[in-house]
Amino acid sequence: MTNAVPIDPLEAFPMPAGAIELDDSTAALSARSLAVAGLQRALRDRKLALPLGPETALGDPQRLLSLNRFGVQLATAGVLADQLVVDAAPWASEATAPQLLLAALVDEENAVVAFPGVLTGAEFIEIARSAERSDQGVLLDPLAFRGGVERLLSLVQLLEPEALPRLSLAPAAQTAAGSVVAVIDWLRGQLDEAFSALGGELTPVAAGAFRSGAVASGAAEQALAMLVIPFGLSGDQLVSGDAARRCVRKFQLALIPTGPDHATHPTGLVVRLSSAVPGALLPDGLQLDARQGSHHQTITSAISTELELVFQASDQLLDVSLRYGESGLVELPSLQLPG
Amino acid sequence: MRDYTELRYLQVSGVIDGLRCRACVEVVGSPLSEPFEPSRRVDLQLIIAATAAPDPLPLLALRCRVSHPLEAWLRVTHSKYRETYGLNLTAMASYALDDTGSLTLRTGPETTVPFVYAEIASMPKGLISPFSAEVIRTYDPQKCGLPHWARLKLQCHNELKAYFREHGLLLISDWALLADSSAKRVRESWEVFGGGGFTVEVAAALHAAYKPLYREAMQSYRQATGKASGWQPDAPFLQALAPEQPEARTMEQLEAIAAAIRRLQSGRWQQSSAIDQELAEQVAAPQPDPDPAFEPAELRALIDQALQRAMDAHMPDVVSVEGRQRDLLRCLWAGWAEGLKQRPLAKRCRSSQGTVSKLLKPDQHATTIATAAAVELKRHPAFASCGQSVEAAERLVDALRNHLLEPEREGEVAPLRRWIQQYLSNP
């Protein structure tokens, strides 16, 4: 714990490249308003008369900016920040998602604003899927942004708005809701893209897996395949895939088609949620929900080590979802069990 | 003893010197048994003496006491940044070591009052002169030691901050530094540079509680004062932050964490400075890749015309700024147009590398020009694809920018440098 390295503390910090110094009249402004003032100054310095709005709500952190007809989310942090929180709310649906995400590092004490750069919607989605999350949003390193304010100004001047689609951060499976996956494919080793995007993997059906609790004892001898999807809680956010593997609270959803030995068609499906650590408790409040025609089952964890639902093959599609609180809902694609 | 009996101050000649205060020897020596070291206990005794009676001498001893850490901070900071950022010690000292040891305080063109505690305490809020008086009158012994308080006040000295900004540096308070830092950085800093006074878990928990409270406190402070600089944690803040321990302990812990972060950042700054220097030498130079169906010579002419128009529109205001930096800017641009790098440029124009970096920004201007030219070129069918894809748009802007900055053939002058040479020779 003690430090043997003789190193002086840094008393002053180099101004970031391209930093914009604002005048004293901005002293009482919030970080967001300072960032907007910095952007307006950047436009003025370049003599760019690009429309910037919403005119009456530029300082409102809940609102997207509109710059030359592009929806721009402005995320601010301190000038020395090593982590920037991006409000995930606008990214919940394509209707509200921004096209560009601009990072602003603001030194309120010195009225200085630096723009490390911008991410397009697609770039943000790619980074955010594996990024850490908190209650406030997605946590990104400011170094993830590139190009400074120059990149923003180049893109909004050169691109047609439709060249930057509005993309949702909702899990891939959620956007794939409505599609139908044939469970029988799993027996042939084929996995649908929507499940792969969730980090799902087909795993060998071994006796050890049953003993570890992945399959209900009654179904153990009848398991024909097993699809395991990793989930986790990052803050209050339900995440899957790589993001889930980095969580402290992690668990897995196993989908297990069952049937007589060597059957080529499953006759049932076990849906089982358990901790990633065998025997450990699940977080309370996880809700596993499944609907097959008029048959609807819901089960919620409360000092539980596992949640399990069992279904028989039928002509009806099976819809499974996992929910945690208000902030997390993952809907799997509809499953087709041959009737 | 010297800490209380010698005032460090800036002479009119620009030299920092010591002024012996014989009367202070008696003030400090009489109630205290020898030998003694400068300490909080002595500071408190002097504060009590200064507030109890309108006697200027205990206050003068405190002014001496404050001047030493101020000088130490100035010298360390100056020495660290002098070469790269061109800081001047005399200029820095003029903000902090402006106390000449007078026993009267000027309150108007022809009015003075005794330099006693009651007088400085009754002055309106806001920075008062000399700076040592401002340090002492705002000092709360419950929070921290007087030398440390002097440093904290210096960090938020608005005029000193403006001087630093002018030279490309930011003075940032411990409080903003803590608020800017993530939990990960705090843990890393404390594990490497923590003094061992408390565990990394304690540091992380205190920091986690600090951030939301700081945001609230800063909002209130901004609304109440109209300022964003100068906030210091008060007793209710420290109490709310860690109700289970004395406020002074909480303050010490926050300062210790901030110091650890500063040390961590110091190491990174040294590394990144070296890397930046290397990177500055490397420039990739992709070429524009318009639709091959069009005649290259025609496209080349289009590009050259678009760039020329964009330079003509943008650069005159950049190179010909009126005001006190006019001559410096012209010198810098002229040297840059000749191909000088940052260090020789700073030397030729009697400036610092920090100032050169802050004032010149040729890459930024080249990007602005390249974007303006690209907007014009996009109207031509050969470049229309740059409106439809991020990659195409960025490829075009990158190529135009690099064309502006790099000569096509050895011995030629890059277009932006050539434009500046011509402009400066025919103003």
mmCIF file of N, CA, C and O in Angstrom, chain A residues 1-3 7-16 18-19 21 27-30 46-47 78-83 107-110 112 120 146 150-151 153-155 157-160 163-164, chain B residues 73 80-81 85 151 161 165 168-173 177 180 182 185 192-194 222 226 228 262-263 266-267 269 313 317 358 364 367-368 371 374-375 378 386-390 394 397:
data_model
loop_
_atom_site.group_PDB
_atom_site.id
_atom_site.type_symbol
_atom_site.label_atom_id
_atom_site.label_comp_id
_atom_site.label_asym_id
_atom_site.label_seq_id
_atom_site.Cartn_x
_atom_site.Cartn_y
_atom_site.Cartn_z
ATOM 1 N N MET A 1 0.820 -1.206 0.000
ATOM 2 C CA MET A 1 0.000 0.000 0.000
ATOM 3 C C MET A 1 0.863 1.269 0.000
ATOM 4 O O MET A 1 0.517 2.277 -0.551
ATOM 5 N N THR A 2 2.035 1.206 0.625
ATOM 6 C CA THR A 2 2.849 2.412 0.642
ATOM 7 C C THR A 2 3.546 2.606 -0.693
ATOM 8 O O THR A 2 3.804 1.660 -1.413
ATOM 9 N N ASN A 3 3.879 3.836 -0.963
ATOM 10 C CA ASN A 3 4.432 4.150 -2.271
ATOM 11 C C ASN A 3 5.928 4.390 -2.185
ATOM 12 O O ASN A 3 6.392 5.224 -1.434
ATOM 13 N N ILE A 7 7.317 10.631 -6.722
ATOM 14 C CA ILE A 7 6.695 11.341 -7.843
ATOM 15 C C ILE A 7 5.873 12.507 -7.300
ATOM 16 O O ILE A 7 5.146 12.359 -6.327
ATOM 17 N N ASP A 8 6.064 13.684 -7.894
ATOM 18 C CA ASP A 8 5.356 14.875 -7.419
ATOM 19 C C ASP A 8 3.918 14.846 -7.896
ATOM 20 O O ASP A 8 3.646 14.446 -9.021
ATOM 21 N N PRO A 9 3.014 15.303 -7.053
ATOM 22 C CA PRO A 9 1.634 15.391 -7.528
ATOM 23 C C PRO A 9 1.518 16.446 -8.630
ATOM 24 O O PRO A 9 2.251 17.436 -8.626
ATOM 25 N N LEU A 10 0.616 16.204 -9.550
ATOM 26 C CA LEU A 10 0.419 17.143 -10.654
ATOM 27 C C LEU A 10 -0.465 18.287 -10.152
ATOM 28 O O LEU A 10 -1.617 18.078 -9.806
ATOM 29 N N GLU A 11 0.085 19.493 -10.089
ATOM 30 C CA GLU A 11 -0.667 20.619 -9.542
ATOM 31 C C GLU A 11 -1.474 21.338 -10.623
ATOM 32 O O GLU A 11 -2.459 21.978 -10.343
ATOM 33 N N ALA A 12 -1.012 21.265 -11.841
ATOM 34 C CA ALA A 12 -1.740 21.885 -12.951
ATOM 35 C C ALA A 12 -1.806 20.864 -14.075
ATOM 36 O O ALA A 12 -0.934 20.007 -14.191
ATOM 37 N N PHE A 13 -2.833 20.988 -14.867
ATOM 38 C CA PHE A 13 -3.058 19.966 -15.893
ATOM 39 C C PHE A 13 -3.028 20.607 -17.277
ATOM 40 O O PHE A 13 -3.618 21.673 -17.476
ATOM 41 N N PRO A 14 -2.352 19.959 -18.207
ATOM 42 C CA PRO A 14 -2.317 20.523 -19.557
ATOM 43 C C PRO A 14 -3.722 20.646 -20.124
ATOM 44 O O PRO A 14 -4.550 19.746 -19.957
ATOM 45 N N MET A 15 -3.974 21.756 -20.757
ATOM 46 C CA MET A 15 -5.286 21.957 -21.366
ATOM 47 C C MET A 15 -5.454 20.948 -22.506
ATOM 48 O O MET A 15 -4.534 20.783 -23.313
ATOM 49 N N PRO A 16 -6.574 20.244 -22.570
ATOM 50 C CA PRO A 16 -6.733 19.259 -23.640
ATOM 51 C C PRO A 16 -6.630 19.911 -25.017
ATOM 52 O O PRO A 16 -6.996 21.083 -25.184
ATOM 53 N N GLY A 18 -7.364 21.351 -28.428
ATOM 54 C CA GLY A 18 -8.590 21.900 -29.006
ATOM 55 C C GLY A 18 -9.574 22.431 -27.982
ATOM 56 O O GLY A 18 -10.723 22.738 -28.338
ATOM 57 N N ALA A 19 -9.151 22.548 -26.719
ATOM 58 C CA ALA A 19 -10.076 23.020 -25.681
ATOM 59 C C ALA A 19 -10.546 24.440 -25.991
ATOM 60 O O ALA A 19 -9.808 25.246 -26.558
ATOM 61 N N GLU A 21 -11.983 27.969 -24.536
ATOM 62 C CA GLU A 21 -12.096 28.789 -23.331
ATOM 63 C C GLU A 21 -13.293 29.710 -23.480
ATOM 64 O O GLU A 21 -13.383 30.459 -24.458
ATOM 65 N N ALA A 27 -19.810 31.786 -16.054
ATOM 66 C CA ALA A 27 -19.334 31.215 -14.791
ATOM 67 C C ALA A 27 -20.396 30.432 -14.023
ATOM 68 O O ALA A 27 -20.087 29.446 -13.377
ATOM 69 N N ALA A 28 -21.650 30.889 -14.102
ATOM 70 C CA ALA A 28 -22.673 30.238 -13.278
ATOM 71 C C ALA A 28 -23.439 29.163 -14.035
ATOM 72 O O ALA A 28 -24.417 28.623 -13.527
ATOM 73 N N LEU A 29 -22.986 28.830 -15.217
ATOM 74 C CA LEU A 29 -23.733 27.855 -16.022
ATOM 75 C C LEU A 29 -23.440 26.426 -15.585
ATOM 76 O O LEU A 29 -22.377 26.127 -15.061
ATOM 77 N N SER A 30 -24.397 25.548 -15.863
ATOM 78 C CA SER A 30 -24.193 24.128 -15.573
ATOM 79 C C SER A 30 -23.221 23.540 -16.598
ATOM 80 O O SER A 30 -22.927 24.166 -17.627
ATOM 81 N N ARG A 46 -15.810 28.955 -36.687
ATOM 82 C CA ARG A 46 -15.676 28.414 -38.049
ATOM 83 C C ARG A 46 -16.652 29.061 -39.022
ATOM 84 O O ARG A 46 -16.795 28.607 -40.145
ATOM 85 N N LYS A 47 -17.349 30.060 -38.510
ATOM 86 C CA LYS A 47 -18.347 30.804 -39.317
ATOM 87 C C LYS A 47 -19.354 29.840 -39.929
ATOM 88 O O LYS A 47 -19.694 29.945 -41.119
ATOM 89 N N GLY A 78 -16.475 15.760 -16.156
ATOM 90 C CA GLY A 78 -15.445 16.729 -15.788
ATOM 91 C C GLY A 78 -14.265 16.645 -16.735
ATOM 92 O O GLY A 78 -14.059 15.625 -17.394
ATOM 93 N N VAL A 79 -13.479 17.703 -16.761
ATOM 94 C CA VAL A 79 -12.400 17.770 -17.758
ATOM 95 C C VAL A 79 -11.332 16.700 -17.521
ATOM 96 O O VAL A 79 -10.648 16.280 -18.453
ATOM 97 N N LEU A 80 -11.232 16.225 -16.279
ATOM 98 C CA LEU A 80 -10.229 15.190 -16.002
ATOM 99 C C LEU A 80 -10.865 13.808 -15.870
ATOM 100 O O LEU A 80 -10.223 12.865 -15.399
ATOM 101 N N ALA A 81 -12.111 13.691 -16.277
ATOM 102 C CA ALA A 81 -12.834 12.440 -16.059
ATOM 103 C C ALA A 81 -12.201 11.287 -16.829
ATOM 104 O O ALA A 81 -11.718 11.455 -17.948
ATOM 105 N N ASP A 82 -12.219 10.129 -16.205
ATOM 106 C CA ASP A 82 -11.766 8.922 -16.886
ATOM 107 C C ASP A 82 -12.961 8.030 -17.212
ATOM 108 O O ASP A 82 -12.801 6.924 -17.705
ATOM 109 N N GLN A 83 -14.153 8.544 -16.920
ATOM 110 C CA GLN A 83 -15.365 7.778 -17.198
ATOM 111 C C GLN A 83 -16.497 8.763 -17.475
ATOM 112 O O GLN A 83 -16.628 9.772 -16.785
ATOM 113 N N ASP A 107 -14.601 21.784 -17.675
ATOM 114 C CA ASP A 107 -13.968 22.291 -16.461
ATOM 115 C C ASP A 107 -14.783 23.504 -16.020
ATOM 116 O O ASP A 107 -14.610 24.598 -16.541
ATOM 117 N N GLU A 108 -15.671 23.257 -15.060
ATOM 118 C CA GLU A 108 -16.563 24.336 -14.631
ATOM 119 C C GLU A 108 -15.786 25.452 -13.941
ATOM 120 O O GLU A 108 -16.143 26.616 -14.045
ATOM 121 N N GLU A 109 -14.728 25.093 -13.223
ATOM 122 C CA GLU A 109 -13.974 26.099 -12.473
ATOM 123 C C GLU A 109 -13.257 27.080 -13.403
ATOM 124 O O GLU A 109 -13.059 28.242 -13.058
ATOM 125 N N ASN A 110 -12.838 26.583 -14.555
ATOM 126 C CA ASN A 110 -12.089 27.431 -15.484
ATOM 127 C C ASN A 110 -12.904 27.841 -16.702
ATOM 128 O O ASN A 110 -12.384 28.538 -17.580
ATOM 129 N N VAL A 112 -13.846 25.978 -19.214
ATOM 130 C CA VAL A 112 -13.159 25.414 -20.382
ATOM 131 C C VAL A 112 -13.892 24.143 -20.807
ATOM 132 O O VAL A 112 -14.294 23.344 -19.962
ATOM 133 N N THR A 120 -20.921 7.633 -33.787
ATOM 134 C CA THR A 120 -22.189 7.468 -34.486
ATOM 135 C C THR A 120 -23.045 6.488 -33.676
ATOM 136 O O THR A 120 -22.529 5.789 -32.790
ATOM 137 N N ARG A 146 -13.783 9.876 -30.691
ATOM 138 C CA ARG A 146 -12.651 10.306 -31.506
ATOM 139 C C ARG A 146 -13.028 11.471 -32.428
ATOM 140 O O ARG A 146 -14.198 11.674 -32.747
ATOM 141 N N GLU A 150 -14.368 18.533 -34.529
ATOM 142 C CA GLU A 150 -14.208 18.567 -35.987
ATOM 143 C C GLU A 150 -14.975 17.424 -36.646
ATOM 144 O O GLU A 150 -15.580 17.583 -37.698
ATOM 145 N N ARG A 151 -14.911 16.259 -36.008
ATOM 146 C CA ARG A 151 -15.599 15.103 -36.608
ATOM 147 C C ARG A 151 -17.111 15.347 -36.625
ATOM 148 O O ARG A 151 -17.787 15.050 -37.603
ATOM 149 N N LEU A 153 -18.648 18.212 -36.740
ATOM 150 C CA LEU A 153 -18.994 19.232 -37.729
ATOM 151 C C LEU A 153 -18.830 18.702 -39.154
ATOM 152 O O LEU A 153 -19.593 19.080 -40.051
ATOM 153 N N SER A 154 -17.855 17.819 -39.356
ATOM 154 C CA SER A 154 -17.703 17.214 -40.691
ATOM 155 C C SER A 154 -18.912 16.338 -41.010
ATOM 156 O O SER A 154 -19.493 16.428 -42.098
ATOM 157 N N LEU A 155 -19.296 15.492 -40.062
ATOM 158 C CA LEU A 155 -20.378 14.540 -40.345
ATOM 159 C C LEU A 155 -21.709 15.250 -40.577
ATOM 160 O O LEU A 155 -22.457 14.897 -41.492
ATOM 161 N N GLN A 157 -22.235 18.159 -41.670
ATOM 162 C CA GLN A 157 -22.260 18.959 -42.899
ATOM 163 C C GLN A 157 -22.251 18.091 -44.149
ATOM 164 O O GLN A 157 -22.824 18.454 -45.164
ATOM 165 N N LEU A 158 -21.567 16.951 -44.061
ATOM 166 C CA LEU A 158 -21.382 16.150 -45.274
ATOM 167 C C LEU A 158 -22.461 15.098 -45.475
ATOM 168 O O LEU A 158 -22.852 14.806 -46.600
ATOM 169 N N LEU A 159 -22.922 14.500 -44.379
ATOM 170 C CA LEU A 159 -23.841 13.368 -44.527
ATOM 171 C C LEU A 159 -25.280 13.818 -44.716
ATOM 172 O O LEU A 159 -25.691 14.874 -44.209
ATOM 173 N N GLU A 160 -26.041 12.988 -45.439
ATOM 174 C CA GLU A 160 -27.488 13.157 -45.456
ATOM 175 C C GLU A 160 -28.007 12.524 -44.163
ATOM 176 O O GLU A 160 -27.461 11.499 -43.720
ATOM 177 N N ALA A 163 -28.260 8.845 -43.721
ATOM 178 C CA ALA A 163 -27.039 8.025 -43.723
ATOM 179 C C ALA A 163 -26.650 7.602 -42.310
ATOM 180 O O ALA A 163 -25.808 6.727 -42.134
ATOM 181 N N LEU A 164 -27.242 8.255 -41.318
ATOM 182 C CA LEU A 164 -26.973 7.877 -39.928
ATOM 183 C C LEU A 164 -28.282 7.401 -39.300
ATOM 184 O O LEU A 164 -29.056 8.209 -38.785
ATOM 185 N N TRP B 73 4.817 26.084 -3.124
ATOM 186 C CA TRP B 73 3.922 25.621 -4.211
ATOM 187 C C TRP B 73 4.296 26.301 -5.527
ATOM 188 O O TRP B 73 4.379 25.663 -6.576
ATOM 189 N N LYS B 80 8.228 22.664 -12.579
ATOM 190 C CA LYS B 80 7.690 21.542 -13.346
ATOM 191 C C LYS B 80 7.232 21.970 -14.753
ATOM 192 O O LYS B 80 7.398 21.234 -15.720
ATOM 193 N N TYR B 81 6.654 23.141 -14.857
ATOM 194 C CA TYR B 81 6.029 23.533 -16.130
ATOM 195 C C TYR B 81 6.766 24.644 -16.873
ATOM 196 O O TYR B 81 6.347 25.050 -17.941
ATOM 197 N N TYR B 85 5.737 25.138 -20.732
ATOM 198 C CA TYR B 85 4.625 26.095 -20.813
ATOM 199 C C TYR B 85 5.045 27.548 -20.626
ATOM 200 O O TYR B 85 4.198 28.441 -20.677
ATOM 201 N N ARG B 151 -2.713 26.364 0.196
ATOM 202 C CA ARG B 151 -2.607 25.721 -1.129
ATOM 203 C C ARG B 151 -3.986 25.594 -1.778
ATOM 204 O O ARG B 151 -4.152 25.843 -2.972
ATOM 205 N N LYS B 161 -5.422 31.421 -12.034
ATOM 206 C CA LYS B 161 -5.969 30.426 -12.969
ATOM 207 C C LYS B 161 -5.988 30.979 -14.399
ATOM 208 O O LYS B 161 -5.671 30.261 -15.360
ATOM 209 N N ARG B 165 -4.190 29.440 -17.628
ATOM 210 C CA ARG B 165 -4.936 29.124 -18.860
ATOM 211 C C ARG B 165 -4.260 29.762 -20.078
ATOM 212 O O ARG B 165 -4.147 29.162 -21.129
ATOM 213 N N GLY B 168 -1.793 27.588 -21.350
ATOM 214 C CA GLY B 168 -2.181 26.226 -21.735
ATOM 215 C C GLY B 168 -2.277 25.251 -20.591
ATOM 216 O O GLY B 168 -2.180 24.034 -20.810
ATOM 217 N N LEU B 169 -2.474 25.759 -19.375
ATOM 218 C CA LEU B 169 -2.570 24.872 -18.208
ATOM 219 C C LEU B 169 -3.858 25.145 -17.440
ATOM 220 O O LEU B 169 -4.351 26.271 -17.421
ATOM 221 N N LEU B 170 -4.354 24.127 -16.793
ATOM 222 C CA LEU B 170 -5.562 24.263 -15.978
ATOM 223 C C LEU B 170 -5.221 24.012 -14.514
ATOM 224 O O LEU B 170 -4.630 22.983 -14.184
ATOM 225 N N LEU B 171 -5.613 24.963 -13.675
ATOM 226 C CA LEU B 171 -5.504 24.743 -12.230
ATOM 227 C C LEU B 171 -6.843 24.185 -11.777
ATOM 228 O O LEU B 171 -7.879 24.847 -11.933
ATOM 229 N N ILE B 172 -6.817 23.016 -11.233
ATOM 230 C CA ILE B 172 -8.075 22.356 -10.876
ATOM 231 C C ILE B 172 -8.046 21.987 -9.402
ATOM 232 O O ILE B 172 -7.055 21.433 -8.903
ATOM 233 N N SER B 173 -9.122 22.314 -8.719
ATOM 234 C CA SER B 173 -9.154 22.089 -7.275
ATOM 235 C C SER B 173 -9.233 20.600 -6.956
ATOM 236 O O SER B 173 -9.639 19.780 -7.785
ATOM 237 N N LEU B 177 -11.344 17.603 -8.898
ATOM 238 C CA LEU B 177 -10.557 16.418 -9.281
ATOM 239 C C LEU B 177 -11.210 15.144 -8.725
ATOM 240 O O LEU B 177 -11.337 14.138 -9.427
ATOM 241 N N ASP B 180 -14.372 14.414 -10.672
ATOM 242 C CA ASP B 180 -14.117 13.942 -12.039
ATOM 243 C C ASP B 180 -13.689 12.484 -12.075
ATOM 244 O O ASP B 180 -13.793 11.842 -13.120
ATOM 245 N N SER B 182 -13.310 8.445 -11.474
ATOM 246 C CA SER B 182 -14.174 7.267 -11.310
ATOM 247 C C SER B 182 -13.712 6.472 -10.096
ATOM 248 O O SER B 182 -12.605 6.674 -9.574
ATOM 249 N N ARG B 185 -10.441 4.777 -10.824
ATOM 250 C CA ARG B 185 -9.234 5.598 -10.700
ATOM 251 C C ARG B 185 -8.866 5.811 -9.228
ATOM 252 O O ARG B 185 -7.693 5.814 -8.874
ATOM 253 N N VAL B 192 -1.683 2.517 -5.350
ATOM 254 C CA VAL B 192 -0.291 2.805 -5.720
ATOM 255 C C VAL B 192 0.298 3.932 -4.870
ATOM 256 O O VAL B 192 1.438 3.852 -4.427
ATOM 257 N N PHE B 193 -0.483 4.977 -4.631
ATOM 258 C CA PHE B 193 0.078 6.169 -3.996
ATOM 259 C C PHE B 193 -0.544 6.527 -2.649
ATOM 260 O O PHE B 193 -0.214 7.561 -2.081
ATOM 261 N N GLY B 194 -1.467 5.704 -2.169
ATOM 262 C CA GLY B 194 -2.065 5.991 -0.871
ATOM 263 C C GLY B 194 -1.015 5.884 0.216
ATOM 264 O O GLY B 194 -0.080 5.097 0.125
ATOM 265 N N ARG B 222 -23.272 27.610 -7.042
ATOM 266 C CA ARG B 222 -23.392 28.391 -8.280
ATOM 267 C C ARG B 222 -24.575 29.345 -8.209
ATOM 268 O O ARG B 222 -24.491 30.502 -8.583
ATOM 269 N N GLY B 226 -23.089 32.791 -8.116
ATOM 270 C CA GLY B 226 -22.878 33.095 -9.533
ATOM 271 C C GLY B 226 -21.494 32.687 -10.002
ATOM 272 O O GLY B 226 -21.029 33.110 -11.052
ATOM 273 N N ALA B 228 -18.418 29.369 -10.304
ATOM 274 C CA ALA B 228 -18.200 27.925 -10.279
ATOM 275 C C ALA B 228 -16.869 27.592 -9.633
ATOM 276 O O ALA B 228 -16.539 26.432 -9.452
ATOM 277 N N ARG B 262 -3.514 12.953 -7.935
ATOM 278 C CA ARG B 262 -2.571 13.869 -8.605
ATOM 279 C C ARG B 262 -1.264 13.155 -8.920
ATOM 280 O O ARG B 262 -0.653 13.382 -9.964
ATOM 281 N N ARG B 263 -0.830 12.306 -8.017
ATOM 282 C CA ARG B 263 0.420 11.572 -8.282
ATOM 283 C C ARG B 263 0.231 10.598 -9.440
ATOM 284 O O ARG B 263 1.098 10.475 -10.298
ATOM 285 N N SER B 266 0.209 12.489 -12.553
ATOM 286 C CA SER B 266 1.532 13.027 -12.851
ATOM 287 C C SER B 266 2.343 12.021 -13.657
ATOM 288 O O SER B 266 2.957 12.351 -14.669
ATOM 289 N N GLY B 267 2.322 10.760 -13.219
ATOM 290 C CA GLY B 267 3.046 9.717 -13.939
ATOM 291 C C GLY B 267 2.520 9.562 -15.342
ATOM 292 O O GLY B 267 3.281 9.440 -16.302
ATOM 293 N N TRP B 269 0.932 11.796 -17.148
ATOM 294 C CA TRP B 269 1.217 12.983 -17.950
ATOM 295 C C TRP B 269 2.622 12.903 -18.531
ATOM 296 O O TRP B 269 2.848 13.192 -19.695
ATOM 297 N N ALA B 313 -11.309 31.681 -47.385
ATOM 298 C CA ALA B 313 -12.417 32.079 -46.511
ATOM 299 C C ALA B 313 -12.046 31.943 -45.036
ATOM 300 O O ALA B 313 -12.453 32.755 -44.204
ATOM 301 N N ASP B 317 -8.735 35.296 -41.037
ATOM 302 C CA ASP B 317 -9.107 35.633 -39.663
ATOM 303 C C ASP B 317 -8.251 34.893 -38.647
ATOM 304 O O ASP B 317 -8.121 35.318 -37.498
ATOM 305 N N LYS B 358 -1.239 25.962 -28.131
ATOM 306 C CA LYS B 358 -2.560 26.534 -27.897
ATOM 307 C C LYS B 358 -2.980 27.495 -29.010
ATOM 308 O O LYS B 358 -4.143 27.535 -29.405
ATOM 309 N N GLN B 364 -6.283 21.410 -36.703
ATOM 310 C CA GLN B 364 -7.695 21.776 -36.569
ATOM 311 C C GLN B 364 -8.133 22.669 -37.729
ATOM 312 O O GLN B 364 -9.192 22.449 -38.331
ATOM 313 N N THR B 367 -8.498 20.704 -40.876
ATOM 314 C CA THR B 367 -9.725 19.896 -40.914
ATOM 315 C C THR B 367 -10.927 20.770 -41.265
ATOM 316 O O THR B 367 -11.804 20.371 -42.039
ATOM 317 N N THR B 368 -10.973 21.946 -40.683
ATOM 318 C CA THR B 368 -12.075 22.863 -40.986
ATOM 319 C C THR B 368 -12.084 23.211 -42.475
ATOM 320 O O THR B 368 -13.141 23.212 -43.129
ATOM 321 N N THR B 371 -13.135 20.169 -44.535
ATOM 322 C CA THR B 371 -14.577 19.921 -44.475
ATOM 323 C C THR B 371 -15.323 20.891 -45.383
ATOM 324 O O THR B 371 -16.237 20.498 -46.122
ATOM 325 N N ALA B 374 -14.851 19.787 -48.798
ATOM 326 C CA ALA B 374 -15.603 18.552 -49.070
ATOM 327 C C ALA B 374 -17.085 18.852 -49.295
ATOM 328 O O ALA B 374 -17.731 18.225 -50.147
ATOM 329 N N VAL B 375 -17.618 19.809 -48.537
ATOM 330 C CA VAL B 375 -19.032 20.188 -48.719
ATOM 331 C C VAL B 375 -19.245 20.704 -50.137
ATOM 332 O O VAL B 375 -20.246 20.393 -50.784
ATOM 333 N N LYS B 378 -18.881 17.761 -52.689
ATOM 334 C CA LYS B 378 -19.967 16.775 -52.633
ATOM 335 C C LYS B 378 -21.025 17.024 -53.718
ATOM 336 O O LYS B 378 -21.729 16.108 -54.132
ATOM 337 N N CYS B 386 -19.901 10.609 -50.568
ATOM 338 C CA CYS B 386 -19.512 11.013 -49.203
ATOM 339 C C CYS B 386 -20.713 11.528 -48.414
ATOM 340 O O CYS B 386 -20.604 11.726 -47.210
ATOM 341 N N GLY B 387 -21.841 11.722 -49.070
ATOM 342 C CA GLY B 387 -23.043 12.105 -48.324
ATOM 343 C C GLY B 387 -23.803 10.911 -47.791
ATOM 344 O O GLY B 387 -24.707 11.053 -46.974
ATOM 345 N N GLN B 388 -23.417 9.741 -48.247
ATOM 346 C CA GLN B 388 -24.196 8.547 -47.897
ATOM 347 C C GLN B 388 -23.521 7.638 -46.883
ATOM 348 O O GLN B 388 -24.158 6.767 -46.323
ATOM 349 N N SER B 389 -22.233 7.809 -46.687
ATOM 350 C CA SER B 389 -21.574 6.893 -45.748
ATOM 351 C C SER B 389 -20.543 7.631 -44.901
ATOM 352 O O SER B 389 -19.834 8.523 -45.387
ATOM 353 N N VAL B 390 -20.502 7.239 -43.625
ATOM 354 C CA VAL B 390 -19.563 7.857 -42.688
ATOM 355 C C VAL B 390 -18.135 7.632 -43.176
ATOM 356 O O VAL B 390 -17.303 8.551 -43.173
ATOM 357 N N GLU B 394 -15.474 10.555 -44.132
ATOM 358 C CA GLU B 394 -14.241 10.750 -43.361
ATOM 359 C C GLU B 394 -13.005 10.531 -44.224
ATOM 360 O O GLU B 394 -11.991 11.196 -44.036
ATOM 361 N N VAL B 397 -12.489 13.799 -46.127
ATOM 362 C CA VAL B 397 -11.967 14.887 -45.280
ATOM 363 C C VAL B 397 -10.521 14.595 -44.875
ATOM 364 O O VAL B 397 -9.658 15.491 -44.922
#
